[in-house]
mmCIF file with all atom_site columns, C-alpha atoms in Angstrom:
data_model
loop_
_atom_site.group_PDB
_atom_site.id
_atom_site.type_symbol
_atom_site.label_atom_id
_atom_site.label_alt_id
_atom_site.label_comp_id
_atom_site.label_asym_id
_atom_site.label_entity_id
_atom_site.label_seq_id
_atom_site.pdbx_PDB_ins_code
_atom_site.Cartn_x
_atom_site.Cartn_y
_atom_site.Cartn_z
_atom_site.occupancy
_atom_site.B_iso_or_equiv
_atom_site.pdbx_formal_charge
_atom_site.auth_seq_id
_atom_site.auth_comp_id
_atom_site.auth_asym_id
_atom_site.auth_atom_id
_atom_site.pdbx_PDB_model_num
ATOM 1   C CA . MET A 1 1   ? -45.799 -13.730 -112.760 1.00 89.00 ? 127 MET A CA 1
ATOM 2   C CA . LEU A 1 2   ? -46.376 -17.273 -111.571 1.00 93.00 ? 128 LEU A CA 1
ATOM 3   C CA . ARG A 1 3   ? -46.533 -18.392 -115.181 1.00 94.00 ? 129 ARG A CA 1
ATOM 4   C CA . ARG A 1 4   ? -43.124 -16.828 -115.789 1.00 96.00 ? 130 ARG A CA 1
ATOM 5   C CA . ILE A 1 5   ? -41.690 -18.783 -112.840 1.00 97.00 ? 131 ILE A CA 1
ATOM 6   C CA . HIS A 1 6   ? -43.266 -21.984 -114.176 1.00 97.00 ? 132 HIS A CA 1
ATOM 7   C CA . THR A 1 7   ? -41.906 -21.293 -117.671 1.00 97.00 ? 133 THR A CA 1
ATOM 8   C CA . HIS A 1 8   ? -38.422 -20.748 -116.262 1.00 98.00 ? 134 HIS A CA 1
ATOM 9   C CA . GLY A 1 9   ? -38.663 -24.038 -114.341 1.00 97.00 ? 135 GLY A CA 1
ATOM 10  C CA . VAL A 1 10  ? -39.740 -25.872 -117.493 1.00 98.00 ? 136 VAL A CA 1
ATOM 11  C CA . GLU A 1 11  ? -36.966 -24.277 -119.586 1.00 98.00 ? 137 GLU A CA 1
ATOM 12  C CA . THR A 1 12  ? -34.217 -25.370 -117.213 1.00 97.00 ? 138 THR A CA 1
ATOM 13  C CA . TYR A 1 13  ? -35.714 -28.824 -116.457 1.00 97.00 ? 139 TYR A CA 1
ATOM 14  C CA . PRO A 1 14  ? -34.208 -31.233 -115.395 1.00 97.00 ? 140 PRO A CA 1
ATOM 15  C CA . HIS A 1 15  ? -32.047 -28.608 -113.719 1.00 97.00 ? 141 HIS A CA 1
ATOM 16  C CA . GLU A 1 16  ? -33.188 -26.205 -111.028 1.00 97.00 ? 142 GLU A CA 1
ATOM 17  C CA . CYS A 1 17  ? -34.019 -22.654 -112.088 1.00 98.00 ? 143 CYS A CA 1
ATOM 18  C CA . CYS A 1 18  ? -33.652 -19.642 -109.809 1.00 98.00 ? 144 CYS A CA 1
ATOM 19  C CA . GLY A 1 19  ? -34.378 -15.947 -109.770 1.00 98.00 ? 145 GLY A CA 1
ATOM 20  C CA . ALA A 1 20  ? -35.247 -12.896 -107.709 1.00 98.00 ? 146 ALA A CA 1
ATOM 21  C CA . LEU A 1 21  ? -38.693 -11.698 -106.626 1.00 98.00 ? 147 LEU A CA 1
ATOM 22  C CA . LEU A 1 22  ? -39.048 -7.943  -106.973 1.00 98.00 ? 148 LEU A CA 1
ATOM 23  C CA . GLY A 1 23  ? -41.995 -6.131  -105.470 1.00 97.00 ? 149 GLY A CA 1
ATOM 24  C CA . ARG A 1 24  ? -43.311 -4.430  -102.370 1.00 96.00 ? 150 ARG A CA 1
ATOM 25  C CA . ASP A 1 25  ? -43.296 -5.472  -98.745  1.00 94.00 ? 151 ASP A CA 1
ATOM 26  C CA . GLY A 1 26  ? -46.600 -4.359  -97.237  1.00 90.00 ? 152 GLY A CA 1
ATOM 27  C CA . ASP A 1 27  ? -48.249 -4.844  -93.881  1.00 81.00 ? 153 ASP A CA 1
ATOM 28  C CA . GLY A 1 28  ? -48.495 -8.628  -93.721  1.00 83.00 ? 154 GLY A CA 1
ATOM 29  C CA . THR A 1 29  ? -48.755 -8.923  -97.513  1.00 92.00 ? 155 THR A CA 1
ATOM 30  C CA . ARG A 1 30  ? -46.131 -8.878  -100.191 1.00 95.00 ? 156 ARG A CA 1
ATOM 31  C CA . GLU A 1 31  ? -46.701 -8.154  -103.841 1.00 95.00 ? 157 GLU A CA 1
ATOM 32  C CA . VAL A 1 32  ? -44.469 -9.717  -106.465 1.00 96.00 ? 158 VAL A CA 1
ATOM 33  C CA . LEU A 1 33  ? -44.464 -7.187  -109.286 1.00 96.00 ? 159 LEU A CA 1
ATOM 34  C CA . ASP A 1 34  ? -41.487 -8.316  -111.344 1.00 97.00 ? 160 ASP A CA 1
ATOM 35  C CA . LEU A 1 35  ? -38.937 -11.094 -111.629 1.00 97.00 ? 161 LEU A CA 1
ATOM 36  C CA . LEU A 1 36  ? -35.261 -11.288 -112.402 1.00 98.00 ? 162 LEU A CA 1
ATOM 37  C CA . PRO A 1 37  ? -34.432 -14.753 -113.757 1.00 98.00 ? 163 PRO A CA 1
ATOM 38  C CA . LEU A 1 38  ? -30.838 -15.682 -112.907 1.00 98.00 ? 164 LEU A CA 1
ATOM 39  C CA . ALA A 1 39  ? -28.397 -18.400 -113.884 1.00 97.00 ? 165 ALA A CA 1
ATOM 40  C CA . ASN A 1 40  ? -28.041 -21.332 -111.529 1.00 97.00 ? 166 ASN A CA 1
ATOM 41  C CA . ARG A 1 41  ? -24.340 -21.195 -110.553 1.00 96.00 ? 167 ARG A CA 1
ATOM 42  C CA . ARG A 1 42  ? -24.243 -24.745 -109.159 1.00 94.00 ? 168 ARG A CA 1
ATOM 43  C CA . ASP A 1 43  ? -22.671 -26.339 -112.237 1.00 91.00 ? 169 ASP A CA 1
ATOM 44  C CA . ASP A 1 44  ? -21.628 -29.399 -110.243 1.00 93.00 ? 170 ASP A CA 1
ATOM 45  C CA . SER A 1 45  ? -25.132 -30.443 -109.166 1.00 91.00 ? 171 SER A CA 1
ATOM 46  C CA . PRO A 1 46  ? -27.811 -28.364 -110.922 1.00 94.00 ? 172 PRO A CA 1
ATOM 47  C CA . ARG A 1 47  ? -30.474 -31.114 -110.746 1.00 92.00 ? 173 ARG A CA 1
ATOM 48  C CA . ASN A 1 48  ? -30.916 -30.735 -106.998 1.00 95.00 ? 174 ASN A CA 1
ATOM 49  C CA . ARG A 1 49  ? -29.067 -27.555 -106.052 1.00 96.00 ? 175 ARG A CA 1
ATOM 50  C CA . PHE A 1 50  ? -29.134 -23.894 -106.976 1.00 96.00 ? 176 PHE A CA 1
ATOM 51  C CA . GLU A 1 51  ? -26.938 -20.963 -106.068 1.00 97.00 ? 177 GLU A CA 1
ATOM 52  C CA . VAL A 1 52  ? -27.182 -17.223 -106.601 1.00 97.00 ? 178 VAL A CA 1
ATOM 53  C CA . THR A 1 53  ? -23.784 -15.630 -106.074 1.00 96.00 ? 179 THR A CA 1
ATOM 54  C CA . ALA A 1 54  ? -23.197 -12.460 -104.080 1.00 96.00 ? 180 ALA A CA 1
ATOM 55  C CA . ASP A 1 55  ? -22.567 -10.608 -107.359 1.00 94.00 ? 181 ASP A CA 1
ATOM 56  C CA . ASP A 1 56  ? -25.950 -11.741 -108.670 1.00 97.00 ? 182 ASP A CA 1
ATOM 57  C CA . VAL A 1 57  ? -27.586 -10.708 -105.375 1.00 97.00 ? 183 VAL A CA 1
ATOM 58  C CA . ARG A 1 58  ? -26.064 -7.258  -105.823 1.00 94.00 ? 184 ARG A CA 1
ATOM 59  C CA . LEU A 1 59  ? -27.347 -7.194  -109.409 1.00 96.00 ? 185 LEU A CA 1
ATOM 60  C CA . ALA A 1 60  ? -30.833 -8.098  -108.160 1.00 97.00 ? 186 ALA A CA 1
ATOM 61  C CA . GLU A 1 61  ? -30.710 -5.321  -105.539 1.00 95.00 ? 187 GLU A CA 1
ATOM 62  C CA . LYS A 1 62  ? -29.583 -2.821  -108.181 1.00 96.00 ? 188 LYS A CA 1
ATOM 63  C CA . THR A 1 63  ? -32.291 -3.963  -110.605 1.00 97.00 ? 189 THR A CA 1
ATOM 64  C CA . ALA A 1 64  ? -34.935 -3.614  -107.882 1.00 97.00 ? 190 ALA A CA 1
ATOM 65  C CA . ARG A 1 65  ? -33.779 -0.072  -107.100 1.00 95.00 ? 191 ARG A CA 1
ATOM 66  C CA . GLU A 1 66  ? -33.835 0.891   -110.798 1.00 97.00 ? 192 GLU A CA 1
ATOM 67  C CA . ARG A 1 67  ? -37.398 -0.434  -111.089 1.00 97.00 ? 193 ARG A CA 1
ATOM 68  C CA . ARG A 1 68  ? -38.369 1.339   -107.832 1.00 97.00 ? 194 ARG A CA 1
ATOM 69  C CA . LEU A 1 69  ? -39.107 -1.987  -106.187 1.00 97.00 ? 195 LEU A CA 1
ATOM 70  C CA . GLU A 1 70  ? -37.644 -4.025  -103.350 1.00 96.00 ? 196 GLU A CA 1
ATOM 71  C CA . LEU A 1 71  ? -35.858 -7.352  -103.477 1.00 97.00 ? 197 LEU A CA 1
ATOM 72  C CA . ILE A 1 72  ? -38.352 -9.342  -101.412 1.00 97.00 ? 198 ILE A CA 1
ATOM 73  C CA . GLY A 1 73  ? -37.306 -12.918 -102.063 1.00 98.00 ? 199 GLY A CA 1
ATOM 74  C CA . TRP A 1 74  ? -36.232 -15.709 -104.360 1.00 98.00 ? 200 TRP A CA 1
ATOM 75  C CA . TYR A 1 75  ? -37.745 -18.494 -106.410 1.00 98.00 ? 201 TYR A CA 1
ATOM 76  C CA . HIS A 1 76  ? -36.376 -21.830 -107.514 1.00 97.00 ? 202 HIS A CA 1
ATOM 77  C CA . SER A 1 77  ? -37.641 -25.110 -108.918 1.00 97.00 ? 203 SER A CA 1
ATOM 78  C CA . HIS A 1 78  ? -37.534 -28.671 -107.591 1.00 97.00 ? 204 HIS A CA 1
ATOM 79  C CA . PRO A 1 79  ? -37.287 -30.957 -110.644 1.00 97.00 ? 205 PRO A CA 1
ATOM 80  C CA . ASP A 1 80  ? -39.159 -34.216 -110.003 1.00 97.00 ? 206 ASP A CA 1
ATOM 81  C CA . ALA A 1 81  ? -39.406 -33.376 -106.300 1.00 96.00 ? 207 ALA A CA 1
ATOM 82  C CA . PRO A 1 82  ? -42.127 -31.899 -104.089 1.00 96.00 ? 208 PRO A CA 1
ATOM 83  C CA . ALA A 1 83  ? -42.551 -28.130 -103.743 1.00 96.00 ? 209 ALA A CA 1
ATOM 84  C CA . HIS A 1 84  ? -41.774 -28.078 -100.050 1.00 93.00 ? 210 HIS A CA 1
ATOM 85  C CA . PRO A 1 85  ? -38.482 -26.801 -98.609  1.00 96.00 ? 211 PRO A CA 1
ATOM 86  C CA . SER A 1 86  ? -35.799 -29.415 -98.095  1.00 95.00 ? 212 SER A CA 1
ATOM 87  C CA . GLU A 1 87  ? -33.531 -29.498 -95.072  1.00 94.00 ? 213 GLU A CA 1
ATOM 88  C CA . TYR A 1 88  ? -30.851 -28.045 -97.348  1.00 94.00 ? 214 TYR A CA 1
ATOM 89  C CA . ASP A 1 89  ? -33.211 -25.189 -98.299  1.00 95.00 ? 215 ASP A CA 1
ATOM 90  C CA . ARG A 1 90  ? -33.909 -24.403 -94.643  1.00 94.00 ? 216 ARG A CA 1
ATOM 91  C CA . ASP A 1 91  ? -30.264 -24.620 -93.612  1.00 92.00 ? 217 ASP A CA 1
ATOM 92  C CA . HIS A 1 92  ? -29.202 -22.170 -96.337  1.00 93.00 ? 218 HIS A CA 1
ATOM 93  C CA . ALA A 1 93  ? -32.128 -19.756 -96.094  1.00 95.00 ? 219 ALA A CA 1
ATOM 94  C CA . TRP A 1 94  ? -32.033 -16.168 -94.938  1.00 96.00 ? 220 TRP A CA 1
ATOM 95  C CA . PRO A 1 95  ? -34.770 -14.760 -92.737  1.00 96.00 ? 221 PRO A CA 1
ATOM 96  C CA . TRP A 1 96  ? -37.192 -12.109 -94.041  1.00 96.00 ? 222 TRP A CA 1
ATOM 97  C CA . TYR A 1 97  ? -36.978 -13.164 -97.701  1.00 97.00 ? 223 TYR A CA 1
ATOM 98  C CA . SER A 1 98  ? -39.913 -15.051 -99.243  1.00 97.00 ? 224 SER A CA 1
ATOM 99  C CA . TYR A 1 99  ? -38.892 -18.284 -100.946 1.00 97.00 ? 225 TYR A CA 1
ATOM 100 C CA . ILE A 1 100 ? -41.127 -19.585 -103.732 1.00 98.00 ? 226 ILE A CA 1
ATOM 101 C CA . ILE A 1 101 ? -40.641 -23.193 -104.855 1.00 97.00 ? 227 ILE A CA 1
ATOM 102 C CA . VAL A 1 102 ? -42.232 -24.727 -107.934 1.00 97.00 ? 228 VAL A CA 1
ATOM 103 C CA . SER A 1 103 ? -42.261 -28.479 -108.393 1.00 97.00 ? 229 SER A CA 1
ATOM 104 C CA . VAL A 1 104 ? -41.575 -29.485 -112.009 1.00 98.00 ? 230 VAL A CA 1
ATOM 105 C CA . GLN A 1 105 ? -42.594 -33.114 -112.597 1.00 97.00 ? 231 GLN A CA 1
ATOM 106 C CA . LYS A 1 106 ? -41.429 -34.734 -115.847 1.00 97.00 ? 232 LYS A CA 1
ATOM 107 C CA . GLY A 1 107 ? -41.048 -31.284 -117.373 1.00 96.00 ? 233 GLY A CA 1
ATOM 108 C CA . GLU A 1 108 ? -44.481 -30.007 -116.295 1.00 97.00 ? 234 GLU A CA 1
ATOM 109 C CA . PRO A 1 109 ? -44.993 -27.363 -113.571 1.00 97.00 ? 235 PRO A CA 1
ATOM 110 C CA . ARG A 1 110 ? -47.086 -28.680 -110.668 1.00 96.00 ? 236 ARG A CA 1
ATOM 111 C CA . ASP A 1 111 ? -47.442 -27.362 -107.130 1.00 96.00 ? 237 ASP A CA 1
ATOM 112 C CA . THR A 1 112 ? -46.073 -23.991 -106.085 1.00 97.00 ? 238 THR A CA 1
ATOM 113 C CA . THR A 1 113 ? -45.452 -22.976 -102.479 1.00 97.00 ? 239 THR A CA 1
ATOM 114 C CA . SER A 1 114 ? -43.959 -20.006 -100.654 1.00 97.00 ? 240 SER A CA 1
ATOM 115 C CA . TRP A 1 115 ? -42.349 -19.944 -97.215  1.00 97.00 ? 241 TRP A CA 1
ATOM 116 C CA . ARG A 1 116 ? -40.302 -17.835 -94.821  1.00 96.00 ? 242 ARG A CA 1
ATOM 117 C CA . LEU A 1 117 ? -37.626 -18.892 -92.351  1.00 96.00 ? 243 LEU A CA 1
ATOM 118 C CA . HIS A 1 118 ? -38.257 -18.512 -88.606  1.00 95.00 ? 244 HIS A CA 1
ATOM 119 C CA . ASP A 1 119 ? -36.067 -16.094 -86.651  1.00 92.00 ? 245 ASP A CA 1
ATOM 120 C CA . ASP A 1 120 ? -34.428 -19.014 -84.819  1.00 92.00 ? 246 ASP A CA 1
ATOM 121 C CA . ARG A 1 121 ? -33.647 -20.784 -88.153  1.00 92.00 ? 247 ARG A CA 1
ATOM 122 C CA . ALA A 1 122 ? -35.253 -23.984 -86.793  1.00 92.00 ? 248 ALA A CA 1
ATOM 123 C CA . GLY A 1 123 ? -38.350 -23.945 -89.002  1.00 92.00 ? 249 GLY A CA 1
ATOM 124 C CA . TYR A 1 124 ? -40.377 -21.986 -91.478  1.00 94.00 ? 250 TYR A CA 1
ATOM 125 C CA . ASP A 1 125 ? -43.883 -20.674 -92.070  1.00 95.00 ? 251 ASP A CA 1
ATOM 126 C CA . PRO A 1 126 ? -45.818 -21.283 -95.272  1.00 96.00 ? 252 PRO A CA 1
ATOM 127 C CA . GLU A 1 127 ? -47.115 -18.198 -97.082  1.00 96.00 ? 253 GLU A CA 1
ATOM 128 C CA . SER A 1 128 ? -50.333 -18.264 -99.067  1.00 95.00 ? 254 SER A CA 1
ATOM 129 C CA . ILE A 1 129 ? -50.119 -17.294 -102.727 1.00 94.00 ? 255 ILE A CA 1
ATOM 130 C CA . GLU A 1 130 ? -52.905 -15.273 -104.265 1.00 92.00 ? 256 GLU A CA 1
ATOM 131 C CA . ILE A 1 131 ? -53.071 -14.575 -107.985 1.00 88.00 ? 257 ILE A CA 1
ATOM 132 C CA . THR A 1 132 ? -54.543 -11.222 -108.924 1.00 83.00 ? 258 THR A CA 1
ATOM 133 C CA . ALA A 1 133 ? -55.342 -9.906  -112.395 1.00 70.00 ? 259 ALA A CA 1
ATOM 134 C CA . HIS A 1 134 ? -51.823 -8.778  -113.179 1.00 61.00 ? 260 HIS A CA 1
ATOM 135 C CA . LEU A 1 135 ? -49.988 -9.302  -109.932 1.00 54.00 ? 261 LEU A CA 1
ATOM 136 C CA . ALA A 1 136 ? -49.039 -12.201 -107.745 1.00 54.00 ? 262 ALA A CA 1
ATOM 137 C CA . SER A 1 137 ? -49.429 -11.364 -104.054 1.00 56.00 ? 263 SER A CA 1
ATOM 138 C CA . ILE A 1 138 ? -47.873 -13.545 -101.376 1.00 59.00 ? 264 ILE A CA 1
ATOM 139 C CA . MET B 2 1   ? -11.076 2.862   -85.420  1.00 83.00 ? 114 MET B CA 1
ATOM 140 C CA . ALA B 2 2   ? -14.635 3.589   -86.492  1.00 94.00 ? 115 ALA B CA 1
ATOM 141 C CA . VAL B 2 3   ? -15.796 1.556   -89.470  1.00 97.00 ? 116 VAL B CA 1
ATOM 142 C CA . LYS B 2 4   ? -19.205 1.311   -91.083  1.00 97.00 ? 117 LYS B CA 1
ATOM 143 C CA . VAL B 2 5   ? -20.863 -2.095  -91.435  1.00 98.00 ? 118 VAL B CA 1
ATOM 144 C CA . ILE B 2 6   ? -23.627 -2.314  -94.031  1.00 97.00 ? 119 ILE B CA 1
ATOM 145 C CA . ILE B 2 7   ? -26.380 -4.699  -92.946  1.00 97.00 ? 120 ILE B CA 1
ATOM 146 C CA . PRO B 2 8   ? -28.229 -6.637  -95.690  1.00 96.00 ? 121 PRO B CA 1
ATOM 147 C CA . THR B 2 9   ? -32.005 -6.186  -95.848  1.00 95.00 ? 122 THR B CA 1
ATOM 148 C CA . PRO B 2 10  ? -32.940 -9.602  -94.369  1.00 96.00 ? 123 PRO B CA 1
ATOM 149 C CA . LEU B 2 11  ? -30.861 -8.929  -91.234  1.00 97.00 ? 124 LEU B CA 1
ATOM 150 C CA . ARG B 2 12  ? -31.881 -5.329  -90.561  1.00 96.00 ? 125 ARG B CA 1
ATOM 151 C CA . GLN B 2 13  ? -34.767 -6.491  -88.382  1.00 96.00 ? 126 GLN B CA 1
ATOM 152 C CA . TYR B 2 14  ? -32.144 -7.770  -85.908  1.00 97.00 ? 127 TYR B CA 1
ATOM 153 C CA . ALA B 2 15  ? -30.079 -4.555  -86.004  1.00 97.00 ? 128 ALA B CA 1
ATOM 154 C CA . GLY B 2 16  ? -32.651 -1.987  -84.970  1.00 96.00 ? 129 GLY B CA 1
ATOM 155 C CA . LYS B 2 17  ? -33.844 -1.745  -88.585  1.00 96.00 ? 130 LYS B CA 1
ATOM 156 C CA . GLN B 2 18  ? -30.668 0.143   -89.461  1.00 97.00 ? 131 GLN B CA 1
ATOM 157 C CA . GLU B 2 19  ? -29.052 -0.031  -92.889  1.00 96.00 ? 132 GLU B CA 1
ATOM 158 C CA . SER B 2 20  ? -25.617 0.391   -91.365  1.00 97.00 ? 133 SER B CA 1
ATOM 159 C CA . VAL B 2 21  ? -23.950 0.363   -87.968  1.00 97.00 ? 134 VAL B CA 1
ATOM 160 C CA . HIS B 2 22  ? -20.692 2.025   -86.889  1.00 97.00 ? 135 HIS B CA 1
ATOM 161 C CA . VAL B 2 23  ? -18.354 -0.047  -84.724  1.00 97.00 ? 136 VAL B CA 1
ATOM 162 C CA . GLN B 2 24  ? -14.849 0.301   -83.338  1.00 97.00 ? 137 GLN B CA 1
ATOM 163 C CA . ALA B 2 25  ? -12.513 -2.345  -84.767  1.00 97.00 ? 138 ALA B CA 1
ATOM 164 C CA . GLY B 2 26  ? -9.021  -3.002  -86.116  1.00 97.00 ? 139 GLY B CA 1
ATOM 165 C CA . THR B 2 27  ? -9.914  -6.099  -88.134  1.00 97.00 ? 140 THR B CA 1
ATOM 166 C CA . VAL B 2 28  ? -12.971 -7.531  -89.890  1.00 97.00 ? 141 VAL B CA 1
ATOM 167 C CA . GLY B 2 29  ? -13.254 -10.194 -87.184  1.00 96.00 ? 142 GLY B CA 1
ATOM 168 C CA . GLU B 2 30  ? -13.307 -7.548  -84.477  1.00 97.00 ? 143 GLU B CA 1
ATOM 169 C CA . ALA B 2 31  ? -15.921 -5.554  -86.378  1.00 98.00 ? 144 ALA B CA 1
ATOM 170 C CA . LEU B 2 32  ? -18.226 -8.565  -86.700  1.00 98.00 ? 145 LEU B CA 1
ATOM 171 C CA . SER B 2 33  ? -17.711 -9.419  -83.022  1.00 97.00 ? 146 SER B CA 1
ATOM 172 C CA . ALA B 2 34  ? -18.573 -5.862  -82.045  1.00 97.00 ? 147 ALA B CA 1
ATOM 173 C CA . LEU B 2 35  ? -21.637 -5.990  -84.274  1.00 98.00 ? 148 LEU B CA 1
ATOM 174 C CA . THR B 2 36  ? -22.936 -9.288  -82.886  1.00 97.00 ? 149 THR B CA 1
ATOM 175 C CA . GLY B 2 37  ? -22.086 -8.105  -79.362  1.00 97.00 ? 150 GLY B CA 1
ATOM 176 C CA . GLN B 2 38  ? -24.369 -5.160  -79.934  1.00 97.00 ? 151 GLN B CA 1
ATOM 177 C CA . PHE B 2 39  ? -27.042 -7.165  -81.756  1.00 97.00 ? 152 PHE B CA 1
ATOM 178 C CA . GLU B 2 40  ? -26.980 -10.714 -80.347  1.00 96.00 ? 153 GLU B CA 1
ATOM 179 C CA . GLU B 2 41  ? -29.663 -12.067 -82.721  1.00 95.00 ? 154 GLU B CA 1
ATOM 180 C CA . LEU B 2 42  ? -27.417 -11.462 -85.736  1.00 97.00 ? 155 LEU B CA 1
ATOM 181 C CA . LYS B 2 43  ? -24.993 -14.137 -84.561  1.00 96.00 ? 156 LYS B CA 1
ATOM 182 C CA . ARG B 2 44  ? -26.981 -17.233 -85.578  1.00 94.00 ? 157 ARG B CA 1
ATOM 183 C CA . HIS B 2 45  ? -27.538 -15.848 -89.069  1.00 95.00 ? 158 HIS B CA 1
ATOM 184 C CA . LEU B 2 46  ? -23.882 -14.919 -89.660  1.00 97.00 ? 159 LEU B CA 1
ATOM 185 C CA . PHE B 2 47  ? -22.015 -17.714 -87.913  1.00 95.00 ? 160 PHE B CA 1
ATOM 186 C CA . ALA B 2 48  ? -22.382 -21.505 -87.927  1.00 92.00 ? 161 ALA B CA 1
ATOM 187 C CA . ASP B 2 49  ? -22.261 -23.518 -84.688  1.00 90.00 ? 162 ASP B CA 1
ATOM 188 C CA . ASP B 2 50  ? -18.473 -23.901 -85.013  1.00 93.00 ? 163 ASP B CA 1
ATOM 189 C CA . GLY B 2 51  ? -18.079 -20.118 -84.911  1.00 91.00 ? 164 GLY B CA 1
ATOM 190 C CA . ARG B 2 52  ? -17.083 -19.762 -88.555  1.00 92.00 ? 165 ARG B CA 1
ATOM 191 C CA . LEU B 2 53  ? -18.881 -17.493 -90.997  1.00 94.00 ? 166 LEU B CA 1
ATOM 192 C CA . ARG B 2 54  ? -21.703 -19.332 -92.762  1.00 93.00 ? 167 ARG B CA 1
ATOM 193 C CA . SER B 2 55  ? -20.767 -20.281 -96.309  1.00 91.00 ? 168 SER B CA 1
ATOM 194 C CA . PHE B 2 56  ? -23.453 -18.064 -97.834  1.00 94.00 ? 169 PHE B CA 1
ATOM 195 C CA . VAL B 2 57  ? -22.365 -14.965 -95.896  1.00 97.00 ? 170 VAL B CA 1
ATOM 196 C CA . ASN B 2 58  ? -19.981 -12.817 -97.942  1.00 97.00 ? 171 ASN B CA 1
ATOM 197 C CA . VAL B 2 59  ? -17.993 -9.980  -96.424  1.00 97.00 ? 172 VAL B CA 1
ATOM 198 C CA . TYR B 2 60  ? -16.371 -7.167  -98.365  1.00 97.00 ? 173 TYR B CA 1
ATOM 199 C CA . VAL B 2 61  ? -14.061 -4.364  -97.246  1.00 97.00 ? 174 VAL B CA 1
ATOM 200 C CA . ASN B 2 62  ? -14.562 -1.433  -99.581  1.00 96.00 ? 175 ASN B CA 1
ATOM 201 C CA . ASP B 2 63  ? -15.877 -3.817  -102.263 1.00 89.00 ? 176 ASP B CA 1
ATOM 202 C CA . GLU B 2 64  ? -13.067 -6.367  -101.922 1.00 95.00 ? 177 GLU B CA 1
ATOM 203 C CA . ASP B 2 65  ? -14.007 -9.879  -100.826 1.00 95.00 ? 178 ASP B CA 1
ATOM 204 C CA . ILE B 2 66  ? -12.177 -10.772 -97.585  1.00 96.00 ? 179 ILE B CA 1
ATOM 205 C CA . ARG B 2 67  ? -11.652 -14.345 -98.895  1.00 94.00 ? 180 ARG B CA 1
ATOM 206 C CA . TYR B 2 68  ? -9.038  -12.799 -101.189 1.00 95.00 ? 181 TYR B CA 1
ATOM 207 C CA . LEU B 2 69  ? -7.565  -10.675 -98.405  1.00 96.00 ? 182 LEU B CA 1
ATOM 208 C CA . GLN B 2 70  ? -6.733  -11.999 -94.941  1.00 93.00 ? 183 GLN B CA 1
ATOM 209 C CA . LYS B 2 71  ? -10.285 -13.224 -94.182  1.00 94.00 ? 184 LYS B CA 1
ATOM 210 C CA . ASP B 2 72  ? -11.377 -12.201 -90.683  1.00 94.00 ? 185 ASP B CA 1
ATOM 211 C CA . GLN B 2 73  ? -7.849  -10.984 -89.938  1.00 96.00 ? 186 GLN B CA 1
ATOM 212 C CA . THR B 2 74  ? -8.165  -8.361  -92.700  1.00 97.00 ? 187 THR B CA 1
ATOM 213 C CA . ARG B 2 75  ? -7.207  -5.031  -91.199  1.00 97.00 ? 188 ARG B CA 1
ATOM 214 C CA . VAL B 2 76  ? -9.572  -2.086  -91.420  1.00 97.00 ? 189 VAL B CA 1
ATOM 215 C CA . LYS B 2 77  ? -8.858  1.580   -90.991  1.00 96.00 ? 190 LYS B CA 1
ATOM 216 C CA . GLU B 2 78  ? -10.865 4.625   -90.031  1.00 96.00 ? 191 GLU B CA 1
ATOM 217 C CA . GLY B 2 79  ? -13.630 5.292   -92.540  1.00 94.00 ? 192 GLY B CA 1
ATOM 218 C CA . ASP B 2 80  ? -13.598 1.840   -94.174  1.00 97.00 ? 193 ASP B CA 1
ATOM 219 C CA . THR B 2 81  ? -16.893 0.249   -95.147  1.00 97.00 ? 194 THR B CA 1
ATOM 220 C CA . ILE B 2 82  ? -17.578 -3.427  -94.459  1.00 98.00 ? 195 ILE B CA 1
ATOM 221 C CA . SER B 2 83  ? -20.461 -4.890  -96.466  1.00 97.00 ? 196 SER B CA 1
ATOM 222 C CA . ILE B 2 84  ? -22.256 -8.112  -95.578  1.00 97.00 ? 197 ILE B CA 1
ATOM 223 C CA . VAL B 2 85  ? -23.741 -9.529  -98.785  1.00 96.00 ? 198 VAL B CA 1
ATOM 224 C CA . PRO B 2 86  ? -25.868 -12.679 -98.949  1.00 96.00 ? 199 PRO B CA 1
ATOM 225 C CA . SER B 2 87  ? -25.515 -15.411 -101.498 1.00 96.00 ? 200 SER B CA 1
ATOM 226 C CA . ILE B 2 88  ? -28.584 -17.597 -101.959 1.00 97.00 ? 201 ILE B CA 1
ATOM 227 C CA . ALA B 2 89  ? -28.582 -21.363 -102.051 1.00 96.00 ? 202 ALA B CA 1
ATOM 228 C CA . GLY B 2 90  ? -30.942 -24.282 -101.771 1.00 95.00 ? 203 GLY B CA 1
ATOM 229 C CA . GLY B 2 91  ? -32.148 -27.323 -103.561 1.00 94.00 ? 204 GLY B CA 1
ATOM 230 C CA . ALA B 2 92  ? -34.550 -30.218 -103.638 1.00 93.00 ? 205 ALA B CA 1
ATOM 231 C CA . GLN B 2 93  ? -32.731 -33.016 -101.862 1.00 78.00 ? 206 GLN B CA 1
ATOM 232 C CA . ASN B 2 94  ? -30.268 -33.474 -99.058  1.00 58.00 ? 207 ASN B CA 1
#
């Protein structure tokens, strides 16, 4: 799953990629079981911005339901930038969702992080990423 | 007038874990005020500091985007459904 995110980030480099994380929300652990790669709708500034429109969010929710999964978060890439959330990321984030960021440096995938927004929107918590045989758990 | 407001998954934790809430309102603005009056924590996720809806919060009345209607002055009638739908944004640099 992580490889698919990396591949998407490499394909769209030097632009940001984005997509939905489909899986299950467990007790303190989330499993990413499938992905829905989406188009970055920020045509004006795709090198350092991404956007998933409300219609695409609805598509992701529908796809999750059809696959008997939940929409548990989102991934995007930071081309030639670190894999930590920017102020812009934090300001635009929703609570509850997991946000995975992959840093793509000179076209090569590097660090990958995951984080969740605090209830008060002021900060975020990192989430550890564990790779299992066929699944990526966060 | 009783209208149904559908709460998106990431905000349900602030609305008693409910998928939808019924409120009494004559306009979308009144419905959202009633909702945030009932569930105070929703306010910071729906509205910016200036009191306007955050840019990535989308509101539909029976599947029609209120930006193409009368925005928060859009009238609602008994049995209407208001949906709050996220859009997702971010990016590497400020």
